[in-house]
Coordinates of C-alpha atoms in Angstrom, one line a residue:
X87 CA 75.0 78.7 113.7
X88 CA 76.9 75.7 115.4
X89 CA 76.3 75.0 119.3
X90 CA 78.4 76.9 121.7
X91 CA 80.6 75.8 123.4
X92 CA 80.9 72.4 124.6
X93 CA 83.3 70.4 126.9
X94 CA 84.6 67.9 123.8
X95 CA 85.9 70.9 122.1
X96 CA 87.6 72.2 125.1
X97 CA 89.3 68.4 125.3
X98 CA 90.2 67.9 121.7
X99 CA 92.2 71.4 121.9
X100 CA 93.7 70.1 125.2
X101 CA 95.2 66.9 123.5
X102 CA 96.3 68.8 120.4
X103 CA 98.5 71.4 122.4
X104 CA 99.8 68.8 124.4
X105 CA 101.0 67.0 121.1
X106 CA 102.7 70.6 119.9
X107 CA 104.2 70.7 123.0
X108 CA 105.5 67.4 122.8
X109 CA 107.5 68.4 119.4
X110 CA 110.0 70.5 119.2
X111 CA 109.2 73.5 116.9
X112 CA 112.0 76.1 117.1
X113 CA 111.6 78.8 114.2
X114 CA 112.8 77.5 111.2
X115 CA 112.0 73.9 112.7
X116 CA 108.4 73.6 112.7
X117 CA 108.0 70.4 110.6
X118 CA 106.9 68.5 113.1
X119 CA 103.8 70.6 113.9
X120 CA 102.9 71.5 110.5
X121 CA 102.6 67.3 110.3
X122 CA 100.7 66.9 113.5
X123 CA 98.3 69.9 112.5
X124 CA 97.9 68.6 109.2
X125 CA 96.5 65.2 110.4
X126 CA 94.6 66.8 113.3
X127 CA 92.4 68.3 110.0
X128 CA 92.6 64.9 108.5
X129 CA 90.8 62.8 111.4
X130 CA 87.9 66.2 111.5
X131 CA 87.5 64.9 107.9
X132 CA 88.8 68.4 106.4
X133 CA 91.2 68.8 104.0
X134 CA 94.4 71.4 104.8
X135 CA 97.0 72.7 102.7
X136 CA 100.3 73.3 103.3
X137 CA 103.2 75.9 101.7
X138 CA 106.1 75.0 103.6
X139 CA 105.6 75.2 107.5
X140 CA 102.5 76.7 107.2
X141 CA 99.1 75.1 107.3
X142 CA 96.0 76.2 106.5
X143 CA 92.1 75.8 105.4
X144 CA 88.8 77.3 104.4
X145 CA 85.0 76.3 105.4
X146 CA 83.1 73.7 104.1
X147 CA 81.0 76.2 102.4
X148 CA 83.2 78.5 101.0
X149 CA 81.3 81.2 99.1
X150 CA 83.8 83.8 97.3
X151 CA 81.0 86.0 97.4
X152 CA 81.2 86.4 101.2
X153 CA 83.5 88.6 103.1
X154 CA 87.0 86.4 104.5
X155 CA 87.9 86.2 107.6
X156 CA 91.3 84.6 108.6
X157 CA 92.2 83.1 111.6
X158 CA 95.4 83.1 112.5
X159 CA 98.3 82.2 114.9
X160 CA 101.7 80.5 115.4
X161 CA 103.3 77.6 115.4
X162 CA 106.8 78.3 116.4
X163 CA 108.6 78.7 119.9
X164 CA 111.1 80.7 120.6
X165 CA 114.2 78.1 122.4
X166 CA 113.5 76.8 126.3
X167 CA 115.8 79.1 128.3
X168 CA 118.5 77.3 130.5
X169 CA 116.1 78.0 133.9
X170 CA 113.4 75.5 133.2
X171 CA 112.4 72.9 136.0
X172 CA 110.2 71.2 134.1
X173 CA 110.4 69.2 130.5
X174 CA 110.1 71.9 128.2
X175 CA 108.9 69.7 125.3
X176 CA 106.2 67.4 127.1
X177 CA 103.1 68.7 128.6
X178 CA 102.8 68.7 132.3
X179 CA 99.5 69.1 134.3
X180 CA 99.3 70.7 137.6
X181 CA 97.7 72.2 139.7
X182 CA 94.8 73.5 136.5
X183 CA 97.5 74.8 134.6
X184 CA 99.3 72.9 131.0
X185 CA 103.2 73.2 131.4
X186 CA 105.2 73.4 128.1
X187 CA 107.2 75.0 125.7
X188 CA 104.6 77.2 123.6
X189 CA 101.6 76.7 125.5
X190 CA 100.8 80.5 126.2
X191 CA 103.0 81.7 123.1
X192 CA 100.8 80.7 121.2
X193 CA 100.1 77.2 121.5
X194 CA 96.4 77.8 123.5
X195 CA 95.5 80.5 121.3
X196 CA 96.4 78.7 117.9
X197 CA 94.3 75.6 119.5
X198 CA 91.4 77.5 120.3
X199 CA 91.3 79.4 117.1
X200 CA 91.4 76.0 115.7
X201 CA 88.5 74.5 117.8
X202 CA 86.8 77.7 116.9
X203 CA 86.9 77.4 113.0
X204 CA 86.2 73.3 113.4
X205 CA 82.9 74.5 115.3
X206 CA 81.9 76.6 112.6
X207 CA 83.4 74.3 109.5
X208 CA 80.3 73.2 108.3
X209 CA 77.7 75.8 109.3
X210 CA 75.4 76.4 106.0
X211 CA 74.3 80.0 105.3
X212 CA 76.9 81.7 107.2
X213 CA 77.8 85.4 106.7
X214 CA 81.3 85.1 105.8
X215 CA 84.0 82.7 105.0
X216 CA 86.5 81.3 107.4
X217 CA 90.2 81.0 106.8
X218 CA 92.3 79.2 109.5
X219 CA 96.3 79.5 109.0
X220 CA 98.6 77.9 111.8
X221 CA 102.1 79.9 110.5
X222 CA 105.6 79.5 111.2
X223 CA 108.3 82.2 111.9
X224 CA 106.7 84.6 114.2
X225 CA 108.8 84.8 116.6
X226 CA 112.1 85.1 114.4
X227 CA 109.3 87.4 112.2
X228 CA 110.9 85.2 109.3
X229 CA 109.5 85.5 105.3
X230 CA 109.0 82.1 105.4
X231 CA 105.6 82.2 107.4
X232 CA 102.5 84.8 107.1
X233 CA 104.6 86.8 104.5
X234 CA 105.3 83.8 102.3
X235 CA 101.3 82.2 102.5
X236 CA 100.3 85.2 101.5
X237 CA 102.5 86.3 98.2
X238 CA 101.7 82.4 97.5
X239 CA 98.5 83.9 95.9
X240 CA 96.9 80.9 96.8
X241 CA 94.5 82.2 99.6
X242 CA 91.6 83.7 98.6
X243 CA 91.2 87.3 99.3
X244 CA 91.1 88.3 102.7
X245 CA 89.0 91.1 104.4
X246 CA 90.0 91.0 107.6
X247 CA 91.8 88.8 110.6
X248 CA 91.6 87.5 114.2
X249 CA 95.3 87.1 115.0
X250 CA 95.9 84.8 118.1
X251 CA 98.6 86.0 120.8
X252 CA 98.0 85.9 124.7
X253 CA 95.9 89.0 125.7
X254 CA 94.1 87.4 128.6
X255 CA 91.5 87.8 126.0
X256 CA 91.3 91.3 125.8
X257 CA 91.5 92.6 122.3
X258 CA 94.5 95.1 120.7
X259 CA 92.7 96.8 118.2
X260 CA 96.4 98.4 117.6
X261 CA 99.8 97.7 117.6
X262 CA 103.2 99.2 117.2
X263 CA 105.6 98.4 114.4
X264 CA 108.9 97.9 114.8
X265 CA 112.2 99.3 113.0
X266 CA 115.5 98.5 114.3
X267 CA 118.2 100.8 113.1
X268 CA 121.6 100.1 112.9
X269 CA 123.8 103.5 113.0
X270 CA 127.4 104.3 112.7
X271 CA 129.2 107.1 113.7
X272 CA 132.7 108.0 112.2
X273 CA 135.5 109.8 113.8
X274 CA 139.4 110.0 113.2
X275 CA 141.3 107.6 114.7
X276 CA 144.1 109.1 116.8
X277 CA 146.9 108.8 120.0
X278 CA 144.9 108.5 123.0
X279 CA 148.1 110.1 124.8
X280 CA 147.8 113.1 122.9
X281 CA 145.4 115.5 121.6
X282 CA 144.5 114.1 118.4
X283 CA 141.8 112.1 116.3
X284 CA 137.8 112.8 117.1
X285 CA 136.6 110.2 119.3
X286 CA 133.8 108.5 117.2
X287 CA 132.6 106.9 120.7
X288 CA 132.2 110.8 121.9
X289 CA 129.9 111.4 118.7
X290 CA 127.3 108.9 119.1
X291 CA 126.9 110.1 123.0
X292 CA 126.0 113.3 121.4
X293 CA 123.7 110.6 119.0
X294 CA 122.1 109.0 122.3
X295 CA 121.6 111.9 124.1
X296 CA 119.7 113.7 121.6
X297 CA 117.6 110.4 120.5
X298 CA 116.7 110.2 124.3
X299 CA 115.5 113.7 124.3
X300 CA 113.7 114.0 121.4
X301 CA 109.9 113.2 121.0
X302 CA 108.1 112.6 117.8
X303 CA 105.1 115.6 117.8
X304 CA 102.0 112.7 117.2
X305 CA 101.0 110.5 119.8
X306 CA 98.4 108.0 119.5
X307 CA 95.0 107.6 121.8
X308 CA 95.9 103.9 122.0
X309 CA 99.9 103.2 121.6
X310 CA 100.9 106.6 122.8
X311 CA 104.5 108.0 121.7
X312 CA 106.8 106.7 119.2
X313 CA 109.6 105.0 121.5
X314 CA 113.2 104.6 120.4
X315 CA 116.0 103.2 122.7
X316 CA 119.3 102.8 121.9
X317 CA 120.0 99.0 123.1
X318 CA 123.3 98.0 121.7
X319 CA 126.8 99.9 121.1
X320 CA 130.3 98.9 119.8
X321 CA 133.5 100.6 119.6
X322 CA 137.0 100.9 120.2
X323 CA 139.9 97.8 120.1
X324 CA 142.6 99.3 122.0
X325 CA 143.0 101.5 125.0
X326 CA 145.6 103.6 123.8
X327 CA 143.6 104.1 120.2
X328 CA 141.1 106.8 119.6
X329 CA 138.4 104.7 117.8
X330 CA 137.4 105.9 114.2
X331 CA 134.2 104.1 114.4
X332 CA 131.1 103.3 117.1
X333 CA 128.0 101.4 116.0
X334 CA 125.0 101.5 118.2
X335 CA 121.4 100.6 117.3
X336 CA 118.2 101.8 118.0
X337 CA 114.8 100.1 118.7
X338 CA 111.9 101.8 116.9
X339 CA 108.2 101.3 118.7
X340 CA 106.1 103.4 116.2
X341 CA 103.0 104.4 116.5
X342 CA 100.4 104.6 113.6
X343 CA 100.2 108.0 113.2
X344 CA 103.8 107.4 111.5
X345 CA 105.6 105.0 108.7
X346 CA 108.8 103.8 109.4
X347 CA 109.9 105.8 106.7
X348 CA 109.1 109.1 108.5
X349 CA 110.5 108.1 111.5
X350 CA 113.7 107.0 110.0
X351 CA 113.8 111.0 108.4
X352 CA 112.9 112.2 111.4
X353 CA 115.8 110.3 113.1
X354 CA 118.6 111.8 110.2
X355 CA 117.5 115.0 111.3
X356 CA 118.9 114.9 114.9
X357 CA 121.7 112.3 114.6
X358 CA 125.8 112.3 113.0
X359 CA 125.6 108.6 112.3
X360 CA 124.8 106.8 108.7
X361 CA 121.6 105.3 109.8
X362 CA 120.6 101.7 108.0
X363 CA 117.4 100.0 108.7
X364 CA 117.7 96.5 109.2
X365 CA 114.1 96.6 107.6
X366 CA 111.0 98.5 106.9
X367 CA 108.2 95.8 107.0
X368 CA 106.8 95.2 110.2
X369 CA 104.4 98.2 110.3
X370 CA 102.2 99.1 112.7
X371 CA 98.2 98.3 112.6
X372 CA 95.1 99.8 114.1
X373 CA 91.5 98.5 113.4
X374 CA 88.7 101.7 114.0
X375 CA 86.1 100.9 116.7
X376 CA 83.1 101.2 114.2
X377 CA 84.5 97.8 112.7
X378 CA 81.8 95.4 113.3
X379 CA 84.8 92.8 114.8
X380 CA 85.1 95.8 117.0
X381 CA 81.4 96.3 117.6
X382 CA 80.7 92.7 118.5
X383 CA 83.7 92.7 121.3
X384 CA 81.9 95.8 122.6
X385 CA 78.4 94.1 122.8
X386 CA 80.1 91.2 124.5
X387 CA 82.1 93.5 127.3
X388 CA 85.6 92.7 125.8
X389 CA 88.2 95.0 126.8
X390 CA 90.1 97.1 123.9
X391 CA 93.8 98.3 124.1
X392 CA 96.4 99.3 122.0
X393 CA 100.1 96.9 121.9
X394 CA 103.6 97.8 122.2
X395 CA 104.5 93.9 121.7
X396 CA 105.1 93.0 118.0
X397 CA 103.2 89.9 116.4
X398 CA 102.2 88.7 112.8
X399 CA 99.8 91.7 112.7
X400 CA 102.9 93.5 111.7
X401 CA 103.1 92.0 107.9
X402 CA 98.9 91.4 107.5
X403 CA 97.9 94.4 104.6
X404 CA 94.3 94.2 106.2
X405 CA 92.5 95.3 109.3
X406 CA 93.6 93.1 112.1
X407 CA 93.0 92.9 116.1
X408 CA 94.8 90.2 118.2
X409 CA 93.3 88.9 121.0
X410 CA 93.8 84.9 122.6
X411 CA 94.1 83.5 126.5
X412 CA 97.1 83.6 128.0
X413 CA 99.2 86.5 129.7
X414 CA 101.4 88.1 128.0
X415 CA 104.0 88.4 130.6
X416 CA 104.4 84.2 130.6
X417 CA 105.8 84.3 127.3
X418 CA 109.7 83.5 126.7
X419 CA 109.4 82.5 130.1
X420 CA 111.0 79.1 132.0
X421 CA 108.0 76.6 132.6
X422 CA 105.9 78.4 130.6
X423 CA 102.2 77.3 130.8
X424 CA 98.3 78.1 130.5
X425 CA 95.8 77.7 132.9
X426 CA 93.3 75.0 131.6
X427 CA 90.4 77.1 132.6
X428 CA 92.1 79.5 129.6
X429 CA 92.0 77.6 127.3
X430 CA 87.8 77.0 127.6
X431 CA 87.7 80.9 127.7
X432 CA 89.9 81.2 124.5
X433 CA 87.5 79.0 122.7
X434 CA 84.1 81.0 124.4
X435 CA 85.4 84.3 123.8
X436 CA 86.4 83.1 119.6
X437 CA 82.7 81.6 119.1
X438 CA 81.7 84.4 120.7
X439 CA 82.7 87.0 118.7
X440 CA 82.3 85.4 115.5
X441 CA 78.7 84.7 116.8
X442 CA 77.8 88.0 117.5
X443 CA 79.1 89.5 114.3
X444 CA 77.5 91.2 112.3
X445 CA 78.5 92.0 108.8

């Protein structure tokens, strides 16, 4: 097994999140970085490959006959909101903390993962295989990251992943899918003077009320209830006109004890509206505790939770947990940033669990 952690790995990760920082990587956009990670492999002496924005490797020692582990996180950044004070796209230090666009979301954790897997490159006689992938479109959840690498067929097969997101490295052994609905309602269009037409916008209040009523019957130990909230509605062009027509859509947070699919019939059932899903692939996940990922995070005192955020987890066919330094509120956020002393606790808490796994 490599050496634990040391101060050069926590420096080299340092330097290569200030670089993303420094380079604008807007989903869709993420070139740049793909570049810059692409040579930070090059100068370890390892070898990446790249499918469009997405970069990736394997061990020195790849042995197919081993189980695969893939480490993964993000490369993209949502856009710097108009509040920031500081340069979103260079990285400012201050007062033990690394300012700039992406640094908690996911910058620190993609880093460390990274750190992690160069640590453990060229270890002989390990127990698995190590896959690293720094992907683009998360946070647009685009088919041009995760999704695409993996239809590519060429990764080799996968048994389970480390997904990197700010958890204040605490590990989701769960997560919520998401399905956003778009529904229309259809009335007759009418005088609003006189007593005609059927107000489509009085229909879908009838919709919203019931949605907000209604609970779905399985709850989950660890995400708790399927959650939809209406979040957007449209209607009506004149004052005078009954409208014929309101659109609204609804926000799906599902649980694992459901599909999307069930939850969209379950929906039909209490609702007038035409209901389209926008679509039905981000699904939710849930790794059991008798995992041995799960096992060693137990031995090692880390925290498990189920969460309601969405991340790549959401289109990975295999067991996943996601787990990375950072806090989760600081993400999207104006002057985003991550505390240095994170980013050394990222990289301890990776080598760590991949240390103290047993499969």
């Amino acid at each position: 097994m490599p050496n634990m952690y040391q101060e050069s790995q926590f420096l080299a990760a340092k330097d290569l999140l200030a670089q993303l920082i420094a380079c604008p990587s807007m989903s869709k956009e993420e070139q740049g970085t793909a570049q810059i990670l692409v040579d930070f492999f090059a100068a370890q002496g390892i070898l990446a490959n790249r499918l469009g924005n997405n970069v990736w490797a394997t061990n020195k020692h790849f042995d197919a006959s081993k189980p695969t582990i893939l480490l993964n996180s993000h490369h993209d950044t949502v856009k710097p909101n108009a509040s920031w004070t500081f340069d979103p796209f260079q990285a400012t230090e201050q007062e033990g903390k690394l300012i700039g666009l992406g640094s908690n979301d996911a910058g620190a954790s993609l880093v460390c993962l990274i750190a992690t897997f160069v640590s453990f490159y060229t270890v002989e006689n390990l127990g698995f295989n190590l896959l690293v992938a720094a992907t683009a479109e998360e946070e647009i959840s685009g088919t041009g990251g995760i999704e695409a690498l993996l239809k590519s067929g060429d990764l080799p097969r996968i048994d389970f992943a480390i997904v990197g997101e700010p958890t204040d490295c605490a590990m989701a052994i769960a997560e919520k899918g998401l399905m956003v609905v778009d529904a229309k309602v259809k009335g007759i269009a009418g005088h609003a003077a006189r007593n005609e037409g059927v107000n489509a916008i009085y229909l879908a209040l009838e919709d919203i009320q019931n949605i907000q009523n209604h609970s779905f019957a399985k709850v989950s130990d660890l995400l708790g209830p399927v959650k939809t909230t209406v979040t957007v509605i449209n209607s009506g062009k004149q004052h005078n006109v009954v409208p014929d027509t309101c659109d609204y859509v609804i926000d799906c947070r599902v649980n694992e004890c459901y599909s999307l699919e069930e939850v969209l019939i379950e929906l039909k059932t209490i609702v007038q509206a035409e209901l389209t899903p926008r679509s039905m692939r981000l699904n939710s996940s849930r790794m059991e505790e008798t995992h041995p990922l799960v096992q060693a995070a137990k031995g090692l005192g880390i925290s498990l939770f189920g969460s309601p955020t969405l991340s790549d987890q959401a289109l990975l066919p295999i067991p996943s947990v996601k787990i990375g330094p950072g806090h989760s509120g600081r993400s999207h956020t104006a002057d985003e940033y991550i505390f240095l002393d994170e980013l050394k606790q990222g990289i301890q808490t990776y080598q760590n669990l991949l240390t103290n796994l047993s499969i």
